[in-house]
XYZ file of C-alpha atoms in Angstrom:
473
model
C 0.000 0.000 0.000
C 1.291 3.534 -0.731
C 0.389 7.180 -1.470
C 1.282 9.390 -4.400
C 0.345 12.689 -5.964
C -2.284 12.797 -8.638
C -0.387 14.101 -11.631
C -3.590 14.575 -13.587
C -5.996 15.662 -10.856
C -6.304 18.415 -8.353
C -3.521 19.001 -5.901
C -4.073 17.087 -2.655
C -6.430 14.418 -4.134
C -5.720 10.898 -2.930
C -4.944 8.462 -5.749
C -4.342 4.715 -5.849
C -0.711 3.881 -6.519
C 1.685 0.964 -6.642
C 2.269 -0.761 -3.330
C 5.893 -1.500 -4.242
C 7.991 0.817 -2.054
C 11.033 0.451 -4.249
C 9.168 1.951 -7.195
C 8.122 4.913 -5.104
C 11.629 5.440 -3.801
C 13.111 5.224 -7.289
C 10.718 7.959 -8.393
C 11.045 10.334 -5.479
C 13.950 9.491 -3.226
C 13.702 9.556 0.553
C 14.926 11.916 3.248
C 13.886 10.255 6.451
C 13.607 6.567 7.306
C 10.680 5.192 9.274
C 10.685 2.520 11.855
C 9.259 -0.964 11.182
C 5.786 -0.941 9.707
C 5.316 2.859 9.664
C 4.845 5.455 6.959
C 6.345 8.958 7.261
C 5.157 12.010 5.350
C 7.484 15.000 5.303
C 5.512 18.093 4.542
C 6.897 21.577 3.825
C 5.921 24.366 6.232
C 2.910 26.428 5.185
C 3.765 30.100 4.911
C 1.514 32.791 3.546
C -1.133 30.339 2.527
C 1.230 28.710 0.065
C 3.155 25.575 0.351
C 6.806 25.781 -0.433
C 9.904 27.415 1.006
C 10.307 31.155 0.593
C 13.425 33.133 -0.288
C 14.464 34.995 2.800
C 13.577 38.672 2.623
C 11.844 38.832 -0.746
C 8.410 37.463 0.271
C 8.140 35.464 -2.967
C 8.157 31.697 -3.549
C 11.445 30.389 -4.850
C 10.017 27.213 -6.290
C 6.846 25.206 -6.368
C 6.176 22.866 -3.542
C 7.998 19.477 -3.781
C 5.717 16.475 -3.864
C 4.859 14.575 -0.770
C 7.581 12.080 -0.096
C 6.257 8.847 1.369
C 8.224 5.659 1.955
C 6.733 2.520 3.365
C 9.095 -0.180 4.597
C 7.924 -3.646 5.434
C 9.890 -6.195 7.448
C 13.183 -4.288 7.150
C 14.049 -3.450 10.753
C 17.751 -3.495 10.032
C 17.772 -0.601 7.509
C 19.863 2.302 8.818
C 18.836 5.918 8.531
C 19.520 6.999 4.998
C 20.612 10.437 3.908
C 19.985 11.894 0.494
C 22.091 10.192 -2.131
C 22.062 9.641 -5.850
C 19.295 7.286 -6.936
C 21.575 4.578 -8.463
C 23.806 4.444 -5.399
C 20.791 4.341 -3.137
C 19.174 1.470 -4.991
C 22.394 -0.588 -4.918
C 22.615 -0.196 -1.180
C 18.945 -1.056 -0.806
C 19.329 -4.311 -2.760
C 22.295 -5.377 -0.620
C 20.553 -4.552 2.624
C 17.264 -6.158 1.684
C 19.063 -9.357 0.640
C 20.797 -9.532 3.978
C 17.637 -8.897 5.914
C 15.309 -11.384 4.149
C 14.909 -14.844 5.783
C 17.444 -17.227 4.134
C 16.021 -19.479 1.383
C 17.169 -23.151 0.985
C 19.509 -23.087 -2.033
C 19.738 -26.914 -2.273
C 18.012 -29.028 -4.871
C 16.660 -32.482 -3.980
C 17.976 -34.869 -6.654
C 16.491 -38.194 -7.702
C 18.424 -41.432 -7.287
C 18.386 -43.614 -10.392
C 19.106 -47.293 -9.790
C 19.406 -50.154 -12.313
C 16.513 -52.604 -12.420
C 18.632 -55.611 -13.384
C 22.277 -56.595 -13.715
C 23.284 -59.943 -15.220
C 26.834 -61.247 -15.483
C 28.620 -64.540 -15.970
C 30.143 -66.134 -12.901
C 33.819 -65.802 -13.806
C 37.000 -64.593 -12.142
C 36.777 -61.467 -14.294
C 33.311 -60.787 -12.875
C 34.018 -61.728 -9.260
C 32.672 -58.334 -8.146
C 29.312 -57.028 -9.340
C 28.962 -53.232 -9.570
C 25.613 -51.498 -9.085
C 25.831 -47.833 -10.196
C 23.847 -45.145 -8.398
C 23.285 -42.006 -10.489
C 21.700 -38.701 -9.458
C 19.707 -36.782 -12.031
C 21.613 -33.667 -10.892
C 24.311 -32.830 -8.406
C 23.672 -30.775 -5.295
C 25.647 -28.735 -2.789
C 24.989 -31.277 -0.056
C 26.306 -34.802 0.507
C 23.822 -37.554 -0.342
C 23.802 -40.633 1.870
C 22.326 -43.927 0.629
C 21.729 -47.007 2.788
C 21.648 -50.449 1.149
C 21.734 -54.189 1.777
C 21.707 -57.481 -0.138
C 18.904 -60.021 0.179
C 18.625 -63.635 -0.953
C 16.522 -64.885 -3.821
C 17.748 -68.142 -5.373
C 21.382 -67.187 -4.733
C 22.473 -67.914 -1.161
C 24.452 -65.658 1.151
C 27.975 -66.916 1.735
C 27.596 -69.656 -0.861
C 26.942 -67.642 -4.013
C 27.717 -64.064 -2.921
C 29.074 -62.154 0.080
C 26.235 -60.308 1.854
C 26.573 -56.592 2.613
C 24.586 -54.042 4.615
C 26.184 -50.609 4.523
C 25.916 -46.945 3.513
C 27.693 -44.817 0.949
C 28.064 -41.083 0.439
C 27.747 -39.271 -2.866
C 29.846 -36.147 -2.180
C 28.451 -32.681 -2.825
C 28.985 -31.590 -6.404
C 29.103 -35.148 -7.759
C 26.336 -37.324 -9.153
C 27.573 -40.931 -9.200
C 28.636 -43.697 -6.843
C 28.571 -47.501 -6.884
C 27.681 -50.438 -4.671
C 30.007 -53.443 -4.962
C 29.045 -57.036 -4.131
C 31.559 -59.894 -4.259
C 30.480 -63.121 -5.974
C 31.653 -66.568 -4.895
C 33.206 -68.022 -8.054
C 33.333 -71.806 -8.411
C 33.637 -74.410 -11.147
C 30.367 -76.175 -10.467
C 27.391 -76.346 -12.758
C 24.388 -74.628 -11.219
C 21.214 -72.923 -12.285
C 21.443 -69.194 -12.948
C 20.871 -67.594 -9.556
C 19.542 -64.251 -8.365
C 19.888 -61.943 -5.392
C 18.634 -58.433 -4.635
C 20.361 -55.185 -3.769
C 17.864 -53.012 -1.901
C 18.225 -49.288 -1.192
C 16.757 -49.089 2.302
C 16.875 -45.303 2.686
C 18.535 -42.021 1.734
C 19.092 -38.498 2.967
C 18.795 -35.337 0.836
C 17.503 -37.299 -2.179
C 14.477 -39.227 -3.421
C 14.152 -42.433 -5.449
C 13.293 -41.968 -9.124
C 10.096 -43.808 -9.936
C 10.134 -45.343 -6.484
C 12.753 -47.874 -7.667
C 14.779 -49.002 -4.678
C 15.725 -52.533 -5.752
C 17.968 -54.140 -8.357
C 17.877 -57.834 -9.248
C 21.275 -59.354 -9.950
C 21.495 -62.556 -11.986
C 24.607 -64.704 -11.650
C 24.778 -66.462 -15.000
C 26.436 -69.828 -14.534
C 28.905 -70.741 -17.243
C 30.570 -73.626 -15.407
C 30.744 -77.164 -16.687
C 31.118 -78.950 -13.354
C 28.537 -79.976 -10.783
C 29.016 -79.809 -7.020
C 28.963 -83.322 -5.574
C 30.417 -84.942 -2.512
C 31.862 -88.401 -2.285
C 29.342 -89.307 0.388
C 26.950 -92.192 0.146
C 27.185 -95.939 -0.145
C 30.381 -97.668 -1.286
C 30.338 -101.292 -2.410
C 33.095 -103.815 -1.776
C 36.167 -103.861 -3.965
C 36.129 -107.691 -4.071
C 33.778 -110.629 -3.459
C 34.554 -114.168 -2.311
C 35.018 -116.500 -5.234
C 34.912 -113.660 -7.801
C 37.521 -111.667 -9.667
C 37.314 -108.107 -10.936
C 37.478 -108.676 -14.694
C 36.835 -105.096 -15.826
C 36.058 -101.671 -14.427
C 36.040 -98.051 -15.403
C 36.858 -95.825 -12.420
C 36.818 -92.663 -14.585
C 40.178 -91.548 -13.215
C 41.837 -90.834 -16.567
C 40.628 -87.209 -16.775
C 38.653 -87.849 -19.956
C 36.216 -90.392 -21.328
C 38.060 -93.593 -22.232
C 37.075 -94.238 -25.832
C 38.378 -97.791 -25.577
C 35.424 -98.424 -23.281
C 32.681 -96.117 -24.561
C 31.080 -94.802 -27.707
C 27.857 -92.831 -28.298
C 24.347 -93.216 -29.586
C 23.486 -90.056 -31.516
C 20.231 -88.602 -32.756
C 16.823 -87.267 -31.861
C 14.376 -89.878 -33.068
C 12.678 -90.484 -29.709
C 14.094 -94.026 -29.504
C 10.627 -95.522 -29.719
C 9.536 -93.898 -26.465
C 8.533 -90.435 -27.764
C 11.460 -88.864 -25.939
C 12.393 -85.242 -26.562
C 16.175 -85.101 -26.242
C 18.817 -85.000 -28.934
C 21.698 -87.277 -27.945
C 25.124 -85.780 -28.659
C 28.795 -86.528 -28.091
C 29.447 -82.912 -27.055
C 31.507 -82.227 -23.958
C 28.621 -80.177 -22.544
C 26.589 -83.400 -22.322
C 29.251 -85.883 -21.196
C 32.666 -85.482 -19.613
C 34.903 -86.774 -16.830
C 35.822 -84.628 -13.851
C 37.415 -85.429 -10.503
C 37.077 -89.175 -10.971
C 33.439 -89.158 -12.087
C 31.639 -89.533 -15.397
C 28.987 -86.847 -15.866
C 26.049 -87.229 -18.227
C 24.142 -83.953 -18.496
C 20.667 -83.197 -19.852
C 20.203 -79.573 -20.897
C 17.386 -77.308 -21.968
C 18.705 -75.509 -25.048
C 15.665 -73.264 -25.406
C 14.182 -74.842 -28.514
C 15.138 -78.440 -27.703
C 16.831 -80.675 -25.140
C 20.248 -82.305 -25.371
C 21.741 -85.209 -23.448
C 24.152 -88.131 -23.864
C 23.703 -91.884 -24.285
C 26.971 -93.764 -23.867
C 27.383 -97.450 -24.718
C 30.092 -100.097 -24.639
C 28.885 -102.109 -27.647
C 31.754 -103.837 -29.446
C 34.148 -102.605 -26.735
C 33.163 -104.080 -23.375
C 30.651 -106.946 -23.405
C 30.032 -109.517 -20.674
C 28.113 -112.724 -20.000
C 27.177 -113.209 -16.345
C 28.767 -111.694 -13.277
C 28.249 -109.323 -10.347
C 27.909 -105.816 -11.732
C 28.140 -102.701 -9.506
C 27.494 -99.142 -10.652
C 27.933 -96.334 -8.109
C 26.044 -93.204 -9.131
C 24.153 -90.053 -8.173
C 20.919 -89.664 -10.137
C 19.011 -86.660 -11.504
C 15.438 -85.759 -10.618
C 12.503 -83.707 -11.884
C 9.310 -84.124 -13.865
C 10.055 -85.722 -17.238
C 13.626 -86.789 -16.336
C 14.491 -90.444 -16.976
C 17.989 -91.732 -16.101
C 18.939 -95.339 -16.798
C 21.809 -97.771 -16.234
C 21.081 -100.787 -18.391
C 22.325 -103.502 -20.755
C 21.341 -104.819 -24.187
C 22.282 -108.111 -25.814
C 25.397 -107.795 -27.963
C 23.419 -109.317 -30.845
C 21.179 -106.236 -30.920
C 22.437 -105.114 -34.370
C 21.354 -108.418 -35.917
C 18.491 -109.651 -33.713
C 16.906 -106.335 -32.857
C 14.877 -105.444 -29.787
C 13.352 -107.090 -27.748
C 14.716 -110.371 -29.075
C 18.226 -109.366 -27.955
C 16.991 -108.961 -24.397
C 17.229 -105.938 -22.085
C 18.342 -105.822 -18.441
C 17.613 -102.531 -16.672
C 19.981 -102.402 -13.703
C 18.414 -99.095 -12.653
C 15.707 -96.800 -13.971
C 14.240 -93.797 -12.181
C 11.265 -91.579 -12.970
C 12.249 -88.054 -11.999
C 8.872 -87.236 -10.488
C 9.474 -90.078 -7.953
C 13.071 -89.319 -7.013
C 13.264 -91.794 -4.096
C 12.276 -94.933 -6.061
C 14.280 -97.038 -8.521
C 13.221 -99.948 -10.708
C 14.863 -103.127 -12.046
C 13.364 -104.794 -15.126
C 13.954 -107.352 -17.875
C 12.457 -107.056 -21.379
C 12.178 -109.962 -23.821
C 10.132 -111.345 -26.716
C 10.670 -112.924 -30.085
C 9.716 -109.666 -31.800
C 7.867 -106.384 -31.251
C 4.481 -108.014 -31.289
C 5.480 -110.400 -28.483
C 7.308 -107.922 -26.262
C 6.992 -108.616 -22.550
C 8.689 -107.461 -19.378
C 8.792 -108.007 -15.643
C 10.430 -106.128 -12.824
C 10.297 -104.647 -9.349
C 11.221 -101.507 -7.484
C 12.562 -100.255 -4.177
C 12.531 -96.939 -2.350
C 14.562 -95.011 0.159
C 12.841 -92.826 2.818
C 10.556 -90.227 1.267
C 12.603 -87.440 2.855
C 15.589 -88.505 0.728
C 16.267 -88.687 -3.004
C 18.758 -90.540 -5.135
C 20.188 -87.167 -6.127
C 21.350 -86.472 -2.555
C 24.338 -88.826 -2.495
C 25.870 -91.896 -4.114
C 24.138 -95.267 -4.119
C 25.277 -98.561 -5.625
C 22.982 -100.222 -8.160
C 23.818 -103.874 -8.792
C 22.743 -107.101 -10.429
C 23.975 -110.597 -9.657
C 23.587 -112.354 -12.998
C 24.019 -116.121 -13.229
C 22.893 -118.871 -15.631
C 19.963 -119.567 -13.329
C 18.628 -116.028 -13.049
C 19.126 -112.349 -12.119
C 18.918 -110.586 -8.744
C 18.746 -106.789 -8.333
C 20.367 -105.070 -5.366
C 20.400 -101.549 -3.958
C 23.360 -100.832 -1.685
C 23.950 -104.609 -1.420
C 20.339 -105.269 -0.418
C 18.408 -107.551 -2.836
C 14.963 -106.263 -3.815
C 13.897 -108.319 -6.870
C 14.790 -111.554 -8.678
C 13.843 -113.559 -11.767
C 14.903 -117.047 -12.796
C 15.583 -118.447 -16.233
C 11.975 -119.578 -16.594
C 10.781 -115.983 -16.545
C 10.257 -115.794 -20.299
C 7.889 -118.783 -20.423
C 7.369 -119.860 -24.003
C 9.448 -116.965 -25.319
C 13.159 -117.358 -26.013
C 15.395 -116.690 -23.001
C 17.950 -114.114 -24.189
C 19.874 -113.582 -20.924
C 22.465 -116.267 -21.537
C 24.367 -114.209 -24.100
C 26.937 -111.393 -23.836
C 25.497 -107.927 -23.085
C 26.890 -104.395 -23.308
C 26.328 -101.335 -21.066
C 24.266 -98.217 -21.757
C 24.295 -95.089 -19.547
C 21.934 -92.235 -20.392
C 19.454 -89.558 -19.321
C 16.292 -89.285 -21.409
C 14.036 -86.224 -21.365
C 10.333 -86.979 -21.660
C 8.712 -90.123 -22.940
C 5.663 -92.291 -22.478
C 6.675 -93.535 -19.051
C 8.117 -90.450 -17.263
C 5.894 -87.882 -18.938
C 7.283 -84.538 -20.024
C 9.093 -81.642 -18.370
C 6.982 -78.831 -16.976
C 7.541 -75.541 -15.178
C 8.834 -77.383 -12.111
C 11.631 -79.137 -14.009
C 15.023 -77.571 -13.429
C 17.845 -77.830 -15.960
C 20.563 -78.883 -16.369
C 20.172 -82.317 -14.782
C 23.075 -84.714 -14.361
C 23.973 -88.279 -13.505
C 27.412 -88.740 -11.936
C 28.947 -92.224 -12.166
C 31.811 -93.067 -9.828
C 32.576 -96.505 -11.242
C 31.295 -99.454 -13.254
C 32.702 -102.822 -12.118
C 32.268 -106.394 -13.350
C 33.179 -109.361 -11.149
C 33.072 -112.967 -12.390
């Protein structure tokens, strides 16, 4: 609010004017300074009925009356008394003083923290530390503090990564910082695994889009599986028998004098899904064990089917195979034998002895079976199964799967305990094929009429680890 002369009206009329005191002062100057919240009007002395100073002794007015000078000051208690001064100098001083006297405004901006949604890296020595960048959308004149911690998903603290719970400071004037998490690097085949880095709080900043969490995926590029040597171990000798052949898988690679491969993807008569390969990703030897690995390749499955046909063939004996088995819906591992005359006689006339079969959806039960018949139309089979406690699976540790094969019949054993037998009359009127040499087959099938097919619960890769194959006669 303010007062001014009416330049167009009669002298003394009150007119509305600008309430900005600085505009009034710029126009008219000021001679006296009021106290807080007051307005001062300096009026000339009235002499002779006229306003305006008179020239001493001549009785006449020297000049017309100067306009009323009014200054209104609001919330400026610290302004000193001002004396007349040039307008420019006065205004400069006024700006300085008013700046000093106003309540201080917060000059700091509040930046947004931008955090990655996902980081994926291979588990290698070169990537043993994962970096999670934190970026501000703009720097500020204050330090930014960010609190964070790691949390488990499928990756486990201490086993797959080193947990952290800490804070970091983004110094004033900068806009970036990083969180570092150390990864536990190993050589073992695992599923890709995930953990979270969570921003639990911050000072002097907000979270862009509310994003306070990054998911880190440890992509596994290893070829080895973590196994222990625990489990059952069979005898190294038996009374009245001699070890005539074994493969202990200690050579560091697959012994091609003992094993060759079945290759292809024709379903093998069981409507299986896998493509059998001789690739090292599907079969290899490591640390004294043969590994057969079934993989999900995205558009198809791969696995290995190893056989000793034409290389190692046997008629009768005690046969021990120590192995860890895979599990999961649609997974079908087998340790079995076919008659060496298979190329000429065909199946089932050649005979089939299944030392061990497992259906992955029942991972604590194994089966022993014989198949026979003069031809396809007369195929028949018989067999039995055994189970370990339901709280355990055959993928937990090693077990020994055995047959005791004699001219009079076949007995199946699990960890030296018999669970099923047949005699040489088992085939009835059909030819008895189990008095001929047989060769070994080791494989993992994916899908098929008996096990069914993989579903969302089936984890890949799946492996069978074989410690040894031994034949005593």
